[in-house]
Coordinates of C-alpha atoms and ligand atoms in Angstrom, one line a residue:
X1437 CA 59.5 112.3 111.5
X1438 CA 59.9 108.5 111.4
X1439 CA 63.1 106.8 112.5
X1440 CA 62.1 103.2 112.5
X1441 CA 64.1 101.6 109.6
X1442 CA 67.8 101.6 109.4
X1443 CA 67.3 98.9 106.7
X1444 CA 65.2 101.2 104.5
X1445 CA 68.3 103.4 104.2
X1446 CA 70.0 103.7 100.8
X1447 CA 71.8 100.4 101.1
X1448 CA 75.5 100.1 100.4
X1449 CA 77.0 96.7 99.4
X1450 CA 80.2 97.9 101.1
X1451 CA 78.7 97.9 104.5
X1452 CA 78.1 94.6 106.3
X1453 CA 76.3 95.9 109.4
X1454 CA 73.4 98.3 109.6
X1455 CA 74.2 101.8 110.8
X1456 CA 74.1 102.1 114.6
X1457 CA 70.8 103.8 115.5
X1458 CA 72.5 106.7 117.3
X1459 CA 75.1 107.2 114.5
X1460 CA 72.2 107.2 112.1
X1461 CA 70.5 110.1 114.0
X1462 CA 73.8 111.8 114.7
X1463 CA 74.8 111.9 111.0
X1464 CA 71.3 112.7 109.6
X1465 CA 70.6 116.3 108.5
X1466 CA 67.0 115.9 107.4
X1467 CA 65.7 117.7 110.5
X1468 CA 67.2 120.9 109.2
X1469 CA 67.9 120.5 105.5
X1470 CA 64.3 119.7 104.7
X1471 CA 64.1 123.4 104.5
X1472 CA 65.7 123.1 101.1
X1473 CA 63.1 120.9 99.6
X1474 CA 61.7 123.4 97.0
X1475 CA 65.2 124.1 95.7
X1476 CA 66.1 120.4 95.8
X1477 CA 63.1 119.5 93.7
X1478 CA 63.7 122.4 91.3
X1479 CA 67.3 121.1 90.8
X1480 CA 66.1 117.6 90.2
X1481 CA 63.5 118.6 87.7
X1482 CA 66.1 120.5 85.7
X1483 CA 68.5 117.6 86.0
X1484 CA 65.9 115.1 84.7
X1485 CA 64.9 117.4 81.9
X1486 CA 68.6 117.6 80.8
X1487 CA 69.0 113.8 81.1
X1488 CA 66.0 113.3 78.7
X1489 CA 67.2 115.9 76.2
X1490 CA 70.5 114.0 76.1
X1491 CA 68.8 110.7 75.6
X1492 CA 70.0 109.4 79.0
X1493 CA 66.4 109.1 80.2
X1494 CA 63.3 108.5 78.0
X1495 CA 60.7 111.2 77.7
X1496 CA 58.2 109.0 79.6
X1497 CA 60.7 108.5 82.5
X1498 CA 61.3 112.3 82.6
X1499 CA 57.6 113.0 82.7
X1500 CA 57.0 110.5 85.4
X1501 CA 59.9 111.9 87.5
X1502 CA 58.7 115.5 87.1
X1503 CA 55.1 114.6 87.9
X1504 CA 56.2 112.6 90.9
X1505 CA 58.4 115.4 92.2
X1506 CA 55.7 118.0 91.8
X1507 CA 53.3 115.8 93.8
X1508 CA 55.9 115.4 96.5
X1509 CA 56.5 119.1 96.6
X1510 CA 52.7 119.6 97.2
X1511 CA 52.7 117.0 100.0
X1512 CA 55.6 118.6 101.7
X1513 CA 54.1 122.1 101.4
X1514 CA 50.9 120.7 103.0
X1515 CA 52.9 119.0 105.8
X1516 CA 51.7 115.6 104.6
X1517 CA 55.2 114.2 104.0
X1518 CA 56.7 111.7 106.4
X1519 CA 60.4 112.7 106.7
X1520 CA 62.5 109.8 107.8
X1521 CA 65.8 110.0 109.7
X1522 CA 66.7 106.7 108.2
X1523 CA 66.8 108.4 104.8
X1524 CA 69.4 110.8 106.3
X1525 CA 68.8 114.0 104.3
X1526 CA 66.4 116.0 102.2
X1527 CA 67.8 114.5 99.0
X1528 CA 67.4 110.8 99.9
X1529 CA 64.0 111.4 101.5
X1530 CA 62.7 112.9 98.3
X1531 CA 64.3 110.3 96.1
X1532 CA 63.0 107.4 98.2
X1533 CA 59.5 108.9 98.1
X1534 CA 59.8 109.4 94.4
X1535 CA 60.7 105.7 93.8
X1536 CA 57.9 104.6 96.1
X1537 CA 55.5 106.8 94.1
X1538 CA 56.5 106.1 90.5
X1539 CA 58.6 102.9 90.7
X1540 CA 61.8 102.2 88.7
X1541 CA 62.0 105.5 86.9
X1542 CA 62.5 107.1 90.2
X1543 CA 65.8 105.2 90.6
X1544 CA 67.1 106.7 87.5
X1545 CA 66.9 110.3 88.7
X1546 CA 70.3 110.2 90.4
X1547 CA 72.1 109.2 87.1
X1548 CA 75.1 111.3 86.5
X1549 CA 74.7 113.1 89.8
X1550 CA 75.9 112.9 93.4
X1551 CA 74.5 114.3 96.6
X1552 CA 77.7 116.3 96.6
X1553 CA 76.9 118.4 93.6
X1554 CA 73.2 118.3 94.5
X1555 CA 73.7 119.9 97.9
X1556 CA 76.1 122.5 96.5
X1557 CA 73.4 123.4 94.0
X1558 CA 70.5 123.4 96.5
X1559 CA 72.2 125.9 98.9
X1560 CA 73.1 128.2 96.0
X1561 CA 69.6 128.2 94.7
X1562 CA 68.2 128.8 98.2
X1563 CA 70.7 131.5 99.1
X1564 CA 70.1 133.3 95.8
X1565 CA 66.4 133.7 96.8
X1566 CA 67.1 134.7 100.3
X1567 CA 69.6 137.3 99.2
X1568 CA 66.8 138.9 97.1
X1569 CA 64.6 139.1 100.2
X1570 CA 67.5 140.6 102.2
X1571 CA 68.2 143.2 99.5
X1572 CA 64.6 144.1 99.5
X1573 CA 64.6 144.4 103.3
X1574 CA 67.6 146.7 103.2
X1575 CA 65.8 148.8 100.6
X1576 CA 62.7 149.1 102.7
X1577 CA 64.8 150.4 105.6
X1578 CA 66.5 152.8 103.3
X1579 CA 63.2 154.2 102.1
X1580 CA 62.1 154.7 105.7
X1581 CA 65.3 156.6 106.4
X1582 CA 64.9 158.8 103.3
X1583 CA 61.4 159.7 104.5
X1584 CA 62.6 160.5 108.0
X1585 CA 65.6 162.5 106.6
X1586 CA 63.3 164.5 104.5
X1587 CA 61.0 165.2 107.5
X1588 CA 63.9 166.2 109.7
X1589 CA 66.2 167.8 107.1
X1590 CA 66.4 171.0 109.2
X1591 CA 66.3 169.5 112.7
X1592 CA 69.5 170.4 114.5
X1593 CA 71.3 168.2 117.0
X1594 CA 74.8 168.0 118.2
X1595 CA 77.1 165.9 116.2
X1596 CA 79.7 163.9 118.2
X1597 CA 83.2 162.7 118.0
X1598 CA 84.5 160.7 121.0
X1599 CA 80.8 161.0 122.2
X1600 CA 81.7 164.6 123.0
X1601 CA 79.8 167.5 121.4
X1602 CA 81.7 168.3 118.2
X1603 CA 79.6 170.4 115.7
X1604 CA 76.0 171.0 115.0
X1605 CA 74.5 168.7 112.4
X1606 CA 71.1 168.1 110.9
X1607 CA 69.1 165.0 111.8
X1608 CA 68.4 164.4 108.2
X1609 CA 72.2 164.3 107.5
X1610 CA 72.6 161.8 110.3
X1611 CA 70.0 159.5 108.8
X1612 CA 71.6 159.8 105.4
X1613 CA 74.9 158.5 106.9
X1614 CA 73.0 155.3 107.7
X1615 CA 71.4 155.3 104.3
X1616 CA 74.9 155.3 102.7
X1617 CA 76.2 152.4 104.8
X1618 CA 73.1 150.4 104.0
X1619 CA 73.6 151.1 100.3
X1620 CA 77.0 149.6 100.4
X1621 CA 75.5 146.6 102.2
X1622 CA 73.0 146.2 99.5
X1623 CA 75.7 146.3 96.9
X1624 CA 77.8 143.7 98.8
X1625 CA 74.9 141.2 98.7
X1626 CA 74.5 141.8 95.0
X1627 CA 78.1 141.2 94.5
X1628 CA 78.0 138.0 96.6
X1629 CA 75.1 136.8 94.5
X1630 CA 77.1 137.3 91.3
X1631 CA 79.8 135.0 92.5
X1632 CA 77.5 132.3 93.9
X1633 CA 75.3 132.1 90.9
X1634 CA 77.4 129.5 89.2
X1635 CA 76.2 125.9 88.7
X1636 CA 77.9 123.0 90.4
X1637 CA 75.6 120.2 89.0
X1638 CA 77.6 117.9 86.8
X1639 CA 80.6 117.8 89.1
X1640 CA 78.9 114.7 90.5
X1641 CA 80.9 113.2 93.4
X1642 CA 84.1 115.1 92.6
X1643 CA 85.5 114.3 89.2
X1644 CA 82.5 114.8 86.8
X1645 CA 80.5 112.1 85.2
X1646 CA 80.9 109.7 82.2
X1647 CA 77.4 110.4 80.9
X1648 CA 77.1 112.9 78.0
X1649 CA 75.5 115.6 80.0
X1650 CA 74.8 119.2 78.9
X1651 CA 75.8 121.4 81.8
X1652 CA 75.1 124.7 79.9
X1653 CA 71.5 123.5 79.4
X1654 CA 70.9 122.7 83.1
X1655 CA 72.5 126.0 84.1
X1656 CA 70.1 127.9 81.8
X1657 CA 67.1 126.0 83.1
X1658 CA 68.1 126.9 86.7
X1659 CA 68.9 130.5 85.9
X1660 CA 72.6 130.2 86.7
X1661 CA 75.0 132.5 85.0
X1662 CA 77.2 129.5 83.8
X1663 CA 78.3 126.0 84.8
X1664 CA 81.3 126.0 87.2
X1665 CA 84.7 125.5 85.7
X1666 CA 86.1 122.8 88.0
X1667 CA 84.4 119.8 89.5
X1668 CA 86.6 119.5 92.6
X1669 CA 86.0 123.2 93.4
X1670 CA 82.3 122.9 92.8
X1671 CA 81.7 120.3 95.5
X1672 CA 84.2 121.5 98.0
X1673 CA 83.9 125.2 98.1
X1674 CA 81.7 127.0 100.6
X1675 CA 83.4 130.3 100.2
X1676 CA 80.1 131.8 98.9
X1677 CA 78.5 130.9 102.3
X1678 CA 81.4 132.5 104.1
X1679 CA 81.2 135.6 101.9
X1680 CA 77.5 135.8 102.6
X1681 CA 78.1 135.6 106.3
X1682 CA 80.7 138.3 106.1
X1683 CA 78.3 140.6 104.3
X1684 CA 75.6 139.7 106.8
X1685 CA 78.1 140.5 109.7
X1686 CA 78.9 143.9 108.2
X1687 CA 75.2 144.7 107.8
X1688 CA 74.5 143.5 111.4
X1689 CA 77.4 145.6 112.6
X1690 CA 75.7 148.6 111.0
X1691 CA 72.3 147.8 112.5
X1692 CA 73.9 147.3 115.9
X1693 CA 75.7 150.7 115.9
X1694 CA 72.5 152.4 114.7
X1695 CA 70.6 150.6 117.4
X1696 CA 73.1 151.8 120.0
X1697 CA 72.4 155.4 118.9
X1698 CA 68.6 154.9 119.2
X1699 CA 69.1 153.4 122.7
X1700 CA 71.3 156.3 123.8
X1701 CA 69.1 158.9 122.2
X1702 CA 65.9 157.6 123.8
X1703 CA 67.4 157.6 127.3
X1704 CA 66.2 160.2 129.8
X1705 CA 69.7 161.7 129.9
X1706 CA 69.8 162.4 126.1
X1707 CA 66.0 162.5 125.4
X1708 CA 66.7 163.3 121.7
X1709 CA 64.1 160.9 120.3
X1710 CA 61.0 159.0 121.3
X1711 CA 60.4 155.5 120.0
X1712 CA 56.9 154.4 119.2
X1713 CA 55.3 152.5 122.2
X1714 CA 54.7 149.4 120.0
X1715 CA 58.5 148.9 119.7
X1716 CA 59.2 149.1 123.4
X1717 CA 58.2 147.2 126.5
X1718 CA 57.6 148.1 130.1
X1719 CA 59.3 146.6 133.2
X1720 CA 57.6 144.1 135.5
X1721 CA 58.8 146.0 138.6
X1722 CA 59.6 149.6 137.6
X1723 CA 56.4 151.4 136.5
X1724 CA 58.2 154.3 134.8
X1725 CA 60.1 152.1 132.3
X1726 CA 59.9 152.2 128.6
X1727 CA 62.6 150.0 127.3
X1728 CA 64.0 150.1 123.7
X1729 CA 63.8 146.3 123.4
X1730 CA 63.8 146.2 119.6
X1731 CA 67.1 148.0 119.1
X1732 CA 68.6 146.2 122.0
X1733 CA 67.7 142.8 120.6
X1734 CA 69.1 143.7 117.2
X1735 CA 72.3 144.9 118.8
X1736 CA 72.4 141.6 120.7
X1737 CA 71.7 139.5 117.6
X1738 CA 74.9 140.8 115.9
X1739 CA 76.8 138.4 118.2
X1740 CA 75.4 135.2 116.8
X1741 CA 75.8 136.4 113.2
X1742 CA 79.4 137.3 113.8
X1743 CA 79.8 133.9 115.5
X1744 CA 78.4 132.1 112.4
X1745 CA 81.0 133.8 110.2
X1746 CA 83.8 132.5 112.5
X1747 CA 82.1 129.1 112.6
X1748 CA 82.0 128.7 108.8
X1749 CA 85.6 129.9 108.4
X1750 CA 86.7 127.3 111.0
X1751 CA 84.5 124.7 109.3
X1752 CA 86.4 125.1 106.1
X1753 CA 90.0 125.7 107.1
X1754 CA 91.2 122.1 107.5
X1755 CA 89.3 120.4 104.8
X1756 CA 91.3 118.7 102.0
X1757 CA 89.6 118.5 98.6
X1758 CA 87.0 117.5 97.7
X1759 CA 83.7 117.0 99.5
X1760 CA 83.8 116.2 103.2
X1761 CA 80.9 115.5 105.6
X1762 CA 82.0 118.6 107.6
X1763 CA 80.1 120.6 105.0
X1764 CA 76.8 119.4 106.4
X1765 CA 77.5 121.8 109.2
X1766 CA 77.2 124.8 106.9
X1767 CA 73.4 124.9 106.9
X1768 CA 72.3 125.7 110.4
X1769 CA 74.5 128.8 110.7
X1770 CA 73.3 130.0 107.3
X1771 CA 69.7 129.4 108.1
X1772 CA 70.0 131.2 111.5
X1773 CA 71.9 134.1 109.8
X1774 CA 69.2 134.5 107.2
X1775 CA 66.3 134.3 109.7
X1776 CA 67.8 136.8 112.1
X1777 CA 68.9 139.2 109.4
X1778 CA 65.5 139.2 107.7
X1779 CA 63.8 139.7 111.0
X1780 CA 66.1 142.5 112.1
X1781 CA 65.6 144.4 108.8
X1782 CA 61.9 144.0 108.9
X1783 CA 61.5 145.3 112.4
X1784 CA 64.0 148.1 111.9
X1785 CA 62.2 149.4 108.8
X1786 CA 58.9 149.3 110.6
X1787 CA 60.3 151.1 113.7
X1788 CA 61.9 154.1 111.9
X1789 CA 58.7 155.9 110.8
X1790 CA 57.6 156.0 114.4
X1791 CA 60.8 157.8 115.6
X1792 CA 59.9 161.3 116.8
X1793 CA 62.5 164.0 117.3
X1794 CA 62.5 166.0 120.6
X1795 CA 63.8 169.0 118.8
X1796 CA 64.0 171.3 121.8
X1797 CA 66.2 168.9 123.7
X1798 CA 68.4 168.4 120.7
X1799 CA 68.8 172.2 120.3
X1800 CA 69.6 172.7 124.0
X1801 CA 72.2 169.9 123.8
X1802 CA 73.7 171.5 120.7
X1803 CA 74.0 174.8 122.6
X1804 CA 75.7 173.2 125.5
X1805 CA 79.0 171.9 124.3
X1806 CA 80.5 174.9 122.4
X1807 CA 79.4 173.2 119.2
X1808 CA 80.0 176.3 117.1
X1809 CA 83.6 176.8 118.3
X1810 CA 84.9 175.7 114.8
X1811 CA 82.6 178.2 113.2
X1812 CA 84.2 181.0 115.2
X1813 CA 87.7 179.8 114.2
X1814 CA 86.6 179.7 110.5
X1815 CA 85.1 183.2 110.9
X1816 CA 88.5 184.5 112.2
X1817 CA 90.3 182.8 109.2
X1818 CA 87.8 184.6 107.0
X1819 CA 89.0 187.9 108.6
X1820 CA 92.6 187.0 107.6
X1821 CA 93.9 185.1 110.7
X1822 CA 95.9 181.9 110.3
X1823 CA 93.9 178.8 111.3
X1824 CA 96.3 177.8 114.1
X1825 CA 96.1 181.3 115.7
X1826 CA 92.3 181.3 115.3
X1827 CA 92.2 177.8 117.1
X1828 CA 94.1 179.4 120.0
X1829 CA 91.9 182.4 120.2
X1830 CA 88.7 180.3 120.3
X1831 CA 90.3 177.9 122.8
X1832 CA 90.6 180.9 125.2
X1833 CA 87.1 182.0 124.5
X1834 CA 85.8 178.5 125.3
X1835 CA 87.8 178.3 128.5
X1836 CA 86.2 181.6 129.5
X1837 CA 82.8 180.2 128.6
X1838 CA 83.4 177.0 130.6
X1839 CA 84.3 179.1 133.7
X1840 CA 81.3 181.3 133.2
X1841 CA 78.9 178.6 132.3
X1842 CA 78.0 180.4 129.0
X1843 CA 78.0 179.4 125.4
X1844 CA 79.9 181.5 122.8
X1845 CA 76.6 182.8 121.4
X1846 CA 75.7 184.1 124.9
X1847 CA 78.8 186.3 125.2
X1848 CA 78.6 190.0 124.4
X1849 CA 80.5 191.5 121.4
X1850 CA 82.8 193.3 123.9
X1851 CA 83.6 190.0 125.7
X1852 CA 84.4 188.3 122.4
X1853 CA 86.5 191.2 121.2
X1854 CA 88.6 190.7 124.3
X1855 CA 89.9 187.5 122.6
X1856 CA 90.4 189.1 119.2
X1857 CA 90.0 192.6 117.8
X1858 CA 89.0 191.0 114.5
X1859 CA 85.6 190.0 115.9
X1860 CA 82.8 192.2 114.7
X1861 CA 79.0 192.4 115.0
X1862 CA 78.5 189.8 112.1
X1863 CA 80.0 187.1 114.3
X1864 CA 76.6 186.2 115.8
X1865 CA 75.4 184.9 112.5
X1866 CA 78.0 182.2 112.5
X1867 CA 77.5 181.4 116.2
X1868 CA 73.8 180.3 115.7
X1869 CA 73.1 176.7 115.1
X1870 CA 71.3 177.5 111.9
X1871 CA 74.2 179.5 110.6
X1872 CA 76.6 176.8 111.5
X1873 CA 74.9 174.0 109.6
X1874 CA 73.9 176.2 106.7
X1875 CA 77.6 177.1 106.2
X1876 CA 78.5 173.4 105.5
X1877 CA 77.1 173.9 102.0
X1878 CA 78.9 171.5 99.7
X1879 CA 78.2 168.0 98.5
X1880 CA 78.4 165.7 101.5
X1881 CA 77.9 168.6 104.0
X1882 CA 75.2 168.9 106.7
X1883 CA 73.4 172.0 105.3
X1884 CA 69.6 171.3 105.0
X1885 CA 69.8 172.2 101.3
X1886 CA 72.6 169.7 100.8
X1887 CA 70.6 167.1 102.7
X1888 CA 67.6 167.6 100.5
X1889 CA 69.9 167.3 97.4
X1890 CA 71.4 164.1 98.8
X1891 CA 68.0 162.7 99.4
X1892 CA 67.0 163.4 95.8
X1893 CA 70.1 161.7 94.4
X1894 CA 69.6 158.8 96.8
X1895 CA 66.0 158.3 95.5
X1896 CA 67.3 158.2 92.0
X1897 CA 70.0 155.7 92.9
X1898 CA 67.7 153.2 94.5
X1899 CA 65.1 153.5 91.8
X1900 CA 67.5 152.4 89.1
Ligands
LIG2538 N1 73.7 116.2 103.8 C1 74.9 116.4 103.1 C2 75.4 117.8 103.2 O1 74.7 118.6 103.8 C3 74.6 116.1 101.6 C4 75.8 115.6 100.9 C5 76.2 114.3 101.4 N2 77.1 113.6 100.6 C6 77.8 112.6 101.1 N3 78.6 112.0 100.3 N4 77.6 112.1 102.3 O2 76.5 118.1 102.9

């Protein structure tokens, strides 16, 4: 990065003194927005192509510009490009290099365009690509969950409400709950993409341009759905970035909750699962430790992603139309969100196949908290009792079990009949864990057959 020439900066006849060196560095964005170079060049090539089609540039000028830009792209990719702070941002760095390379034709590239519509275009093009990577990352995690759900469709663990034992569920069913949340996340990103895929180019600084441009043509070249409707909106709005951050925050909230479960489940006290060693670390002092660092870090990273959402909302809230320099501050939060989201998805998807269920521990835990109490109440309702009365009967049976330190299934028929004469020998079928989960046999229920059916439907949905 060179920073030696304030005078080399795009000159403005309006300014009589060169920019103060610190102000120059303070206002420059090239250190981070150079990341957009591919999309910046893609936009410029489309713009030059449209200008030539409209007779605003000659074909020779267009060809020189495109060749020059392609060369610059290769130089940047090979890290042979000298980024200059004096050139402020990615746009002016590339334009200055183009003019140095091809001469006067380079100076014509910016005809009918402003950096305001240019940056609004660049971020959209860039984010569109990143959203695709994110959606693919979600899909990979979903596929890992489907495989795990299939493997553990019959594995029983206690389901919780208030983190107190509630009812037995299957591990496959639990994994499919996360699958569904991720499916909505994937849809949300597709929806965000639909709204951001509209082309700002042509808005120029704010009011449009007096050249006879063809915005539909440029939009087609860049794969945008259509040109934007309003030039002021085009250069001002960053609501697509906020929407993206909101979608990212919801996804991270899901990953964080899921991580929390993995952390709790892998503790010595729960001991429901074992994470693969390659996703854990030891302690420098406590030899017995196997720490679930990966889920902990993902849980922790949700904080910065939520922070970026609030940052972007705050960035926009006081801005009058149209473009303001404030908007330069949208990039670092977006870049950080994308990097951390993609990293979290990748590591999560790789971690899940290595999760092993400690089935015996899960079973024992499910037997401990009177998880089949609802089943006994439902059984009594089946014998003709009103649900509220059945609830009372079972409440008394559970109180007895607590005092005796015994589960319902460990009581004798005589003991159970002491709570209700309606109870017969067949009660023990519903008091088993298998009987309990198998009874929830409807769409959305936890029965293994339903989990398998849900997995089948899910595979069809994601293959569409
Ligand atoms: N670096 C600027 C940004 O990120 C590019 C647009 C600058 N436009 C301007 N008129 N200063 O928003």
